Amino acid sequence: MIVETLAVGTELLLGQIANTNAREIATRLAESGLTHLNQAVVGDNATRMEAAIRAAADRCDALIITGGIGPTADDITREAVAAVAGVPLVYDRAYEQALRERWARMRPDLDFPESNLRQAYRPDGAGILANRKGTAPGFHIRVDRCWIFAVPGVPAEMLAMVDEGVLPLLREEEGGGRVVVSRLLRSWGMAEAKVGEELQDLFDASENPSIAFLASAGEIKIRITALARSDEEARALIAPVEAEVRRRIGDRIFGADDDTIERVIRTELESRGWTIGTAESATGGLVGRRLTSLPGASGTFRGSVVAYASDLKASILGVPAETITQHGVVSEETAQAMVQGARSVLGVDVAVAVTGSAGPEPLEQPVGTMIVAVATPHRATVNTLHLPGDREQVRSYAATAALHLVRRAILES
Amino acid sequence: MIVETLAVGTELLLGQIANTNAREIATRLAESGLTHLNQAVVGDNATRMEAAIRAAADRCDALIITGGIGPTADDITREAVAAVAGVPLVYDRAYEQALRERWARMRPDLDFPESNLRQAYRPDGAGILANRKGTAPGFHIRVDRCWIFAVPGVPAEMLAMVDEGVLPLLREEEGGGRVVVSRLLRSWGMAEAKVGEELQDLFDASENPSIAFLASAGEIKIRITALARSDEEARALIAPVEAEVRRRIGDRIFGADDDTIERVIRTELESRGWTIGTAESATGGLVGRRLTSLPGASGTFRGSVVAYASDLKASILGVPAETITQHGVVSEETAQAMVQGARSVLGVDVAVAVTGSAGPEPLEQPVGTMIVAVATPHRATVNTLHLPGDREQVRSYAATAALHLVRRAILES
């Protein structure tokens, strides 16, 4: 089944925002074993949108359009698809009702903007795709041999709709009862090139199951994808390859599938009845934010102290003034004092402290020098990291590293 | 002058890498006043590449192709462009010589890979674009009315060639030196649909300058873009429209162009010599993270206390136990006590406190109920918000709202 994607938005052609949706959808199509042959971007212009949609519809079996289905006047995907399909727009009173009720529930403080009702129109004959994360409904309609799907441009809304609405329909269309099963192995602590080297021969040999790598903020994901007639058959294809990958990468693999590092840490803490907290400087609260990103975080996470000003490192965390004067704020000694202070002031079993020089101006140490200290009831560790990139990258890599060093310290306790 | 861009590479369609080149080129085209009407991605396939190039050449005045000009067998942009132009490939002995000399200079230790010589071929009649940062030369050739440019996919090589080779040629072609000037107005406190309504007639009338809206995490950006022969002329076109937009949206516009809310807050604090800190519960440190996202944050930001466990609200922030028992943790009383505690324990002039029910399980109040308290030396405010979406959206909207409520409290002080 041949799929194309079309992103709508003049802001994309002006370079004001990046088309991150394109890669997200491309990855999902690949994981689903669907062939993605063309990707395009067109502005908020009826003539050019209709031309792009018509050209794609002549070439492919399914076209996924992102963007242009919101409430404002420049959202014209509905009109363009209707024109290509040669059908009128119809008004959905039931959807208007749902919209008004949702608004009353979510925004009791704001008047309902009548222009929201643009979202109750859809091409005659189109099926609705529910929007779990927003107000703009998606839709799908057949034009000759091509299924056209319209989904929102807002990434969170788009992703939910593609995962829950579009891909299931496409897999069904794909038919043949063929299933695609993917196994995601998550690793940290190796360069992507190194992972590539260690798995090169498997990668070269990989046909079915296929192997792909994806690097993100210091973590490397290894995706093993099998196509088969049944779930069992697909898993049987994946199992030996996964075993070999695990044999080579070893304990640098910290989780599989949905086991994010946040989830893994929570599980390890829960199994020990431990709580956690953070003491942060350069990361400004990012580590705490990540530890609280999961539902039910309060079961293990108690709190954070972000002591950005050095006197707060002393007044709240009890870091001895002489430690800072002797060794500086970006030092292993200060990080160790911060983590011990966090354990007592936050009353936690496990604490992690991060201090460093995130840039752009160096602070005591070269930009990218980040120090992570971890303390558990049984051991204390400290690591000095040298991280690449700009301020935001350094902070994000440091937060990821801090979480992985917490996991290691817990496992070694 | 109408420009299109085409990225070549199957790895893009598989989602293995992001098409960051697309945005870089789009930004440069907009800055150069060139109209960018279509952007496409196609795999390393001769038939589909030729079809994409031919379709673009029929539509536009210039096509910039990124990728597919390296030394490996799947680099077939040279062949595809030659086929569309209806010319043979010619071999450039002078370039072979240059390649061999460059290699001998840069890699004296390694044999010259003969596959590099693929790069000495080019469509007959094409002009060479020098590659200052790599070995693959770019080229340009005219097909009917369309200039076709082929540049590398490697971002650093592509950028240098586009800036130094492609854009100067396009500007020369364009003649008249038309410029595009964009003005971005940033607003908060209105639904996107509401902004659309209030500006509908301006939007309908907008030709030059044109108006567009962009919603992100509760903020609405209004972009006014003008085309003119000079910067001054463009600004003169924008000025009256901006004035009218400001008249209608009023002080819900908090900044223009690069004035993010973090930047605006820092400026307001600096002008008063004030410092800031946060006391957070449901947002888990997200507000502090955003306040520290700017370089030099330490000039105004001192720290945060993330008191996720309620006993920490008492032990670190000094929230009276009876306030929590009487009113609950998700209450305006608790938020007000948290913000006063933050002012003293963090020693800051301005503090912001966030507590709430982020979900998925409700905490005392319905999911999405978030309470923000702000205290300055002169006033204290508290707001209860009802925010839509899932846990991550609620947290992100709440952090954005907290920053905007900080700005308001400072301005009203």
JSON list of C-alpha atoms in Angstrom, two decimals, chain B residues 61-200:
[
{"chain": "B", "resi": 61, "resn": "ASP", "atom": "CA", "xyz": [11.23, 29.60, -11.71]},
{"chain": "B", "resi": 62, "resn": "ALA", "atom": "CA", "xyz": [13.81, 27.84, -9.55]},
{"chain": "B", "resi": 63, "resn": "LEU", "atom": "CA", "xyz": [14.08, 24.41, -7.96]},
{"chain": "B", "resi": 64, "resn": "ILE", "atom": "CA", "xyz": [16.61, 23.65, -5.23]},
{"chain": "B", "resi": 65, "resn": "ILE", "atom": "CA", "xyz": [17.36, 19.94, -4.88]},
{"chain": "B", "resi": 66, "resn": "THR", "atom": "CA", "xyz": [19.15, 18.79, -1.71]},
{"chain": "B", "resi": 67, "resn": "GLY", "atom": "CA", "xyz": [20.94, 15.44, -1.58]},
{"chain": "B", "resi": 68, "resn": "GLY", "atom": "CA", "xyz": [21.83, 12.63, -3.95]},
{"chain": "B", "resi": 69, "resn": "ILE", "atom": "CA", "xyz": [25.07, 14.14, -5.34]},
{"chain": "B", "resi": 70, "resn": "GLY", "atom": "CA", "xyz": [27.55, 12.14, -3.24]},
{"chain": "B", "resi": 71, "resn": "PRO", "atom": "CA", "xyz": [29.85, 9.32, -4.41]},
{"chain": "B", "resi": 72, "resn": "THR", "atom": "CA", "xyz": [27.71, 6.29, -3.59]},
{"chain": "B", "resi": 73, "resn": "ALA", "atom": "CA", "xyz": [25.55, 4.27, -5.98]},
{"chain": "B", "resi": 74, "resn": "ASP", "atom": "CA", "xyz": [22.27, 5.60, -4.54]},
{"chain": "B", "resi": 75, "resn": "ASP", "atom": "CA", "xyz": [23.32, 9.19, -5.31]},
{"chain": "B", "resi": 76, "resn": "ILE", "atom": "CA", "xyz": [21.44, 9.68, -8.58]},
{"chain": "B", "resi": 77, "resn": "THR", "atom": "CA", "xyz": [20.46, 13.36, -8.63]},
{"chain": "B", "resi": 78, "resn": "ARG", "atom": "CA", "xyz": [23.00, 14.04, -11.43]},
{"chain": "B", "resi": 79, "resn": "GLU", "atom": "CA", "xyz": [21.42, 11.38, -13.63]},
{"chain": "B", "resi": 80, "resn": "ALA", "atom": "CA", "xyz": [17.84, 12.45, -12.87]},
{"chain": "B", "resi": 81, "resn": "VAL", "atom": "CA", "xyz": [18.47, 16.14, -13.64]},
{"chain": "B", "resi": 82, "resn": "ALA", "atom": "CA", "xyz": [20.30, 15.24, -16.88]},
{"chain": "B", "resi": 83, "resn": "ALA", "atom": "CA", "xyz": [17.36, 13.07, -17.94]},
{"chain": "B", "resi": 84, "resn": "VAL", "atom": "CA", "xyz": [14.85, 15.88, -17.27]},
{"chain": "B", "resi": 85, "resn": "ALA", "atom": "CA", "xyz": [17.09, 18.41, -19.07]},
{"chain": "B", "resi": 86, "resn": "GLY", "atom": "CA", "xyz": [17.49, 15.95, -21.96]},
{"chain": "B", "resi": 87, "resn": "VAL", "atom": "CA", "xyz": [21.28, 16.21, -21.94]},
{"chain": "B", "resi": 88, "resn": "PRO", "atom": "CA", "xyz": [24.05, 13.60, -21.40]},
{"chain": "B", "resi": 89, "resn": "LEU", "atom": "CA", "xyz": [26.37, 13.53, -18.39]},
{"chain": "B", "resi": 90, "resn": "VAL", "atom": "CA", "xyz": [29.83, 14.87, -19.17]},
{"chain": "B", "resi": 91, "resn": "TYR", "atom": "CA", "xyz": [33.03, 14.03, -17.34]},
{"chain": "B", "resi": 92, "resn": "ASP", "atom": "CA", "xyz": [35.04, 16.93, -15.89]},
{"chain": "B", "resi": 93, "resn": "ARG", "atom": "CA", "xyz": [38.77, 16.04, -15.96]},
{"chain": "B", "resi": 94, "resn": "ALA", "atom": "CA", "xyz": [39.68, 19.31, -14.28]},
{"chain": "B", "resi": 95, "resn": "TYR", "atom": "CA", "xyz": [37.38, 18.46, -11.40]},
{"chain": "B", "resi": 96, "resn": "GLU", "atom": "CA", "xyz": [38.89, 14.96, -11.14]},
{"chain": "B", "resi": 97, "resn": "GLN", "atom": "CA", "xyz": [42.28, 16.64, -10.81]},
{"chain": "B", "resi": 98, "resn": "ALA", "atom": "CA", "xyz": [40.97, 19.00, -8.11]},
{"chain": "B", "resi": 99, "resn": "LEU", "atom": "CA", "xyz": [39.38, 16.07, -6.26]},
{"chain": "B", "resi": 100, "resn": "ARG", "atom": "CA", "xyz": [42.62, 14.05, -6.30]},
{"chain": "B", "resi": 101, "resn": "GLU", "atom": "CA", "xyz": [44.66, 17.04, -5.10]},
{"chain": "B", "resi": 102, "resn": "ARG", "atom": "CA", "xyz": [42.16, 17.83, -2.33]},
{"chain": "B", "resi": 103, "resn": "TRP", "atom": "CA", "xyz": [42.26, 14.19, -1.19]},
{"chain": "B", "resi": 104, "resn": "ALA", "atom": "CA", "xyz": [46.08, 14.05, -1.23]},
{"chain": "B", "resi": 105, "resn": "ARG", "atom": "CA", "xyz": [46.11, 17.24, 0.87]},
{"chain": "B", "resi": 106, "resn": "MET", "atom": "CA", "xyz": [43.44, 16.22, 3.39]},
{"chain": "B", "resi": 107, "resn": "ARG", "atom": "CA", "xyz": [43.91, 12.43, 3.55]},
{"chain": "B", "resi": 108, "resn": "PRO", "atom": "CA", "xyz": [47.58, 11.76, 2.69]},
{"chain": "B", "resi": 109, "resn": "ASP", "atom": "CA", "xyz": [47.25, 8.57, 4.74]},
{"chain": "B", "resi": 110, "resn": "LEU", "atom": "CA", "xyz": [44.43, 7.05, 2.67]},
{"chain": "B", "resi": 111, "resn": "ASP", "atom": "CA", "xyz": [44.18, 5.84, -0.94]},
{"chain": "B", "resi": 112, "resn": "PHE", "atom": "CA", "xyz": [41.89, 7.90, -3.16]},
{"chain": "B", "resi": 113, "resn": "PRO", "atom": "CA", "xyz": [38.52, 6.05, -3.40]},
{"chain": "B", "resi": 114, "resn": "GLU", "atom": "CA", "xyz": [37.81, 5.75, -7.13]},
{"chain": "B", "resi": 115, "resn": "SER", "atom": "CA", "xyz": [34.07, 5.94, -6.36]},
{"chain": "B", "resi": 116, "resn": "ASN", "atom": "CA", "xyz": [34.68, 9.64, -5.64]},
{"chain": "B", "resi": 117, "resn": "LEU", "atom": "CA", "xyz": [35.02, 10.11, -9.40]},
{"chain": "B", "resi": 118, "resn": "ARG", "atom": "CA", "xyz": [31.23, 9.80, -9.78]},
{"chain": "B", "resi": 119, "resn": "GLN", "atom": "CA", "xyz": [31.31, 13.38, -8.50]},
{"chain": "B", "resi": 120, "resn": "ALA", "atom": "CA", "xyz": [33.25, 14.55, -11.57]},
{"chain": "B", "resi": 121, "resn": "TYR", "atom": "CA", "xyz": [30.20, 13.91, -13.79]},
{"chain": "B", "resi": 122, "resn": "ARG", "atom": "CA", "xyz": [27.63, 16.63, -14.41]},
{"chain": "B", "resi": 123, "resn": "PRO", "atom": "CA", "xyz": [24.79, 17.34, -16.85]},
{"chain": "B", "resi": 124, "resn": "ASP", "atom": "CA", "xyz": [26.17, 18.76, -20.11]},
{"chain": "B", "resi": 125, "resn": "GLY", "atom": "CA", "xyz": [25.91, 22.56, -19.98]},
{"chain": "B", "resi": 126, "resn": "ALA", "atom": "CA", "xyz": [25.54, 22.74, -16.19]},
{"chain": "B", "resi": 127, "resn": "GLY", "atom": "CA", "xyz": [27.52, 25.31, -14.20]},
{"chain": "B", "resi": 128, "resn": "ILE", "atom": "CA", "xyz": [29.45, 24.13, -11.15]},
{"chain": "B", "resi": 129, "resn": "LEU", "atom": "CA", "xyz": [28.71, 25.30, -7.59]},
{"chain": "B", "resi": 130, "resn": "ALA", "atom": "CA", "xyz": [31.86, 25.03, -5.48]},
{"chain": "B", "resi": 131, "resn": "ASN", "atom": "CA", "xyz": [31.64, 22.94, -2.29]},
{"chain": "B", "resi": 132, "resn": "ARG", "atom": "CA", "xyz": [33.75, 24.70, 0.32]},
{"chain": "B", "resi": 133, "resn": "LYS", "atom": "CA", "xyz": [33.03, 22.11, 2.99]},
{"chain": "B", "resi": 134, "resn": "GLY", "atom": "CA", "xyz": [33.08, 18.79, 1.13]},
{"chain": "B", "resi": 135, "resn": "THR", "atom": "CA", "xyz": [34.00, 16.94, -2.05]},
{"chain": "B", "resi": 136, "resn": "ALA", "atom": "CA", "xyz": [30.66, 16.80, -3.89]},
{"chain": "B", "resi": 137, "resn": "PRO", "atom": "CA", "xyz": [30.29, 19.79, -6.23]},
{"chain": "B", "resi": 138, "resn": "GLY", "atom": "CA", "xyz": [26.84, 21.26, -6.72]},
{"chain": "B", "resi": 139, "resn": "PHE", "atom": "CA", "xyz": [25.59, 22.39, -10.12]},
{"chain": "B", "resi": 140, "resn": "HIS", "atom": "CA", "xyz": [22.89, 24.49, -11.80]},
{"chain": "B", "resi": 141, "resn": "ILE", "atom": "CA", "xyz": [21.25, 24.09, -15.17]},
{"chain": "B", "resi": 142, "resn": "ARG", "atom": "CA", "xyz": [18.34, 25.77, -16.94]},
{"chain": "B", "resi": 143, "resn": "VAL", "atom": "CA", "xyz": [15.37, 23.61, -18.01]},
{"chain": "B", "resi": 144, "resn": "ASP", "atom": "CA", "xyz": [12.91, 25.71, -20.02]},
{"chain": "B", "resi": 145, "resn": "ARG", "atom": "CA", "xyz": [12.10, 28.65, -17.73]},
{"chain": "B", "resi": 146, "resn": "CYS", "atom": "CA", "xyz": [13.26, 26.92, -14.53]},
{"chain": "B", "resi": 147, "resn": "TRP", "atom": "CA", "xyz": [16.69, 27.12, -12.92]},
{"chain": "B", "resi": 148, "resn": "ILE", "atom": "CA", "xyz": [17.52, 23.78, -11.29]},
{"chain": "B", "resi": 149, "resn": "PHE", "atom": "CA", "xyz": [20.10, 23.81, -8.49]},
{"chain": "B", "resi": 150, "resn": "ALA", "atom": "CA", "xyz": [21.55, 20.60, -7.03]},
{"chain": "B", "resi": 151, "resn": "VAL", "atom": "CA", "xyz": [23.26, 20.95, -3.64]},
{"chain": "B", "resi": 152, "resn": "PRO", "atom": "CA", "xyz": [24.50, 18.38, -1.07]},
{"chain": "B", "resi": 153, "resn": "GLY", "atom": "CA", "xyz": [22.27, 16.87, 1.63]},
{"chain": "B", "resi": 154, "resn": "VAL", "atom": "CA", "xyz": [24.91, 17.29, 4.34]},
{"chain": "B", "resi": 155, "resn": "PRO", "atom": "CA", "xyz": [23.63, 20.39, 6.21]},
{"chain": "B", "resi": 156, "resn": "ALA", "atom": "CA", "xyz": [26.96, 22.22, 6.59]},
{"chain": "B", "resi": 157, "resn": "GLU", "atom": "CA", "xyz": [27.88, 21.71, 2.92]},
{"chain": "B", "resi": 158, "resn": "MET", "atom": "CA", "xyz": [24.33, 22.57, 1.79]},
{"chain": "B", "resi": 159, "resn": "LEU", "atom": "CA", "xyz": [24.16, 25.79, 3.83]},
{"chain": "B", "resi": 160, "resn": "ALA", "atom": "CA", "xyz": [27.49, 27.13, 2.59]},
{"chain": "B", "resi": 161, "resn": "MET", "atom": "CA", "xyz": [26.57, 26.36, -1.02]},
{"chain": "B", "resi": 162, "resn": "VAL", "atom": "CA", "xyz": [23.07, 27.87, -0.75]},
{"chain": "B", "resi": 163, "resn": "ASP", "atom": "CA", "xyz": [24.35, 31.04, 0.95]},
{"chain": "B", "resi": 164, "resn": "GLU", "atom": "CA", "xyz": [27.37, 31.56, -1.30]},
{"chain": "B", "resi": 165, "resn": "GLY", "atom": "CA", "xyz": [26.26, 29.99, -4.58]},
{"chain": "B", "resi": 166, "resn": "VAL", "atom": "CA", "xyz": [22.49, 29.61, -4.95]},
{"chain": "B", "resi": 167, "resn": "LEU", "atom": "CA", "xyz": [21.00, 32.68, -3.25]},
{"chain": "B", "resi": 168, "resn": "PRO", "atom": "CA", "xyz": [23.28, 35.23, -4.97]},
{"chain": "B", "resi": 169, "resn": "LEU", "atom": "CA", "xyz": [22.31, 33.75, -8.36]},
{"chain": "B", "resi": 170, "resn": "LEU", "atom": "CA", "xyz": [18.60, 33.77, -7.46]},
{"chain": "B", "resi": 171, "resn": "ARG", "atom": "CA", "xyz": [18.69, 37.35, -6.18]},
{"chain": "B", "resi": 172, "resn": "GLU", "atom": "CA", "xyz": [20.41, 38.37, -9.40]},
{"chain": "B", "resi": 173, "resn": "GLU", "atom": "CA", "xyz": [17.70, 36.58, -11.43]},
{"chain": "B", "resi": 174, "resn": "GLU", "atom": "CA", "xyz": [14.99, 38.08, -9.27]},
{"chain": "B", "resi": 175, "resn": "GLY", "atom": "CA", "xyz": [16.36, 41.55, -9.86]},
{"chain": "B", "resi": 176, "resn": "GLY", "atom": "CA", "xyz": [14.72, 44.62, -8.34]},
{"chain": "B", "resi": 177, "resn": "GLY", "atom": "CA", "xyz": [15.80, 43.40, -4.89]},
{"chain": "B", "resi": 178, "resn": "ARG", "atom": "CA", "xyz": [12.30, 42.74, -3.52]},
{"chain": "B", "resi": 179, "resn": "VAL", "atom": "CA", "xyz": [12.32, 42.02, 0.21]},
{"chain": "B", "resi": 180, "resn": "VAL", "atom": "CA", "xyz": [9.94, 40.20, 2.54]},
{"chain": "B", "resi": 181, "resn": "VAL", "atom": "CA", "xyz": [9.53, 41.61, 6.04]},
{"chain": "B", "resi": 182, "resn": "SER", "atom": "CA", "xyz": [7.59, 39.72, 8.72]},
{"chain": "B", "resi": 183, "resn": "ARG", "atom": "CA", "xyz": [6.32, 41.12, 12.00]},
{"chain": "B", "resi": 184, "resn": "LEU", "atom": "CA", "xyz": [5.28, 38.62, 14.68]},
{"chain": "B", "resi": 185, "resn": "LEU", "atom": "CA", "xyz": [2.86, 39.80, 17.40]},
{"chain": "B", "resi": 186, "resn": "ARG", "atom": "CA", "xyz": [2.61, 37.46, 20.40]},
{"chain": "B", "resi": 187, "resn": "SER", "atom": "CA", "xyz": [-0.63, 37.28, 22.38]},
{"chain": "B", "resi": 188, "resn": "TRP", "atom": "CA", "xyz": [-1.95, 35.32, 25.34]},
{"chain": "B", "resi": 189, "resn": "GLY", "atom": "CA", "xyz": [-5.33, 35.14, 27.03]},
{"chain": "B", "resi": 190, "resn": "MET", "atom": "CA", "xyz": [-7.63, 34.54, 24.05]},
{"chain": "B", "resi": 191, "resn": "ALA", "atom": "CA", "xyz": [-8.71, 31.37, 22.22]},
{"chain": "B", "resi": 192, "resn": "GLU", "atom": "CA", "xyz": [-7.32, 31.08, 18.68]},
{"chain": "B", "resi": 193, "resn": "ALA", "atom": "CA", "xyz": [-10.85, 31.15, 17.30]},
{"chain": "B", "resi": 194, "resn": "LYS", "atom": "CA", "xyz": [-11.54, 34.40, 19.22]},
{"chain": "B", "resi": 195, "resn": "VAL", "atom": "CA", "xyz": [-8.42, 36.05, 17.80]},
{"chain": "B", "resi": 196, "resn": "GLY", "atom": "CA", "xyz": [-9.57, 34.89, 14.38]},
{"chain": "B", "resi": 197, "resn": "GLU", "atom": "CA", "xyz": [-12.98, 36.46, 14.90]},
{"chain": "B", "resi": 198, "resn": "GLU", "atom": "CA", "xyz": [-11.66, 39.81, 16.08]},
{"chain": "B", "resi": 199, "resn": "LEU", "atom": "CA", "xyz": [-9.29, 40.04, 13.11]},
{"chain": "B", "resi": 200, "resn": "GLN", "atom": "CA", "xyz": [-11.48, 38.33, 10.49]}
]
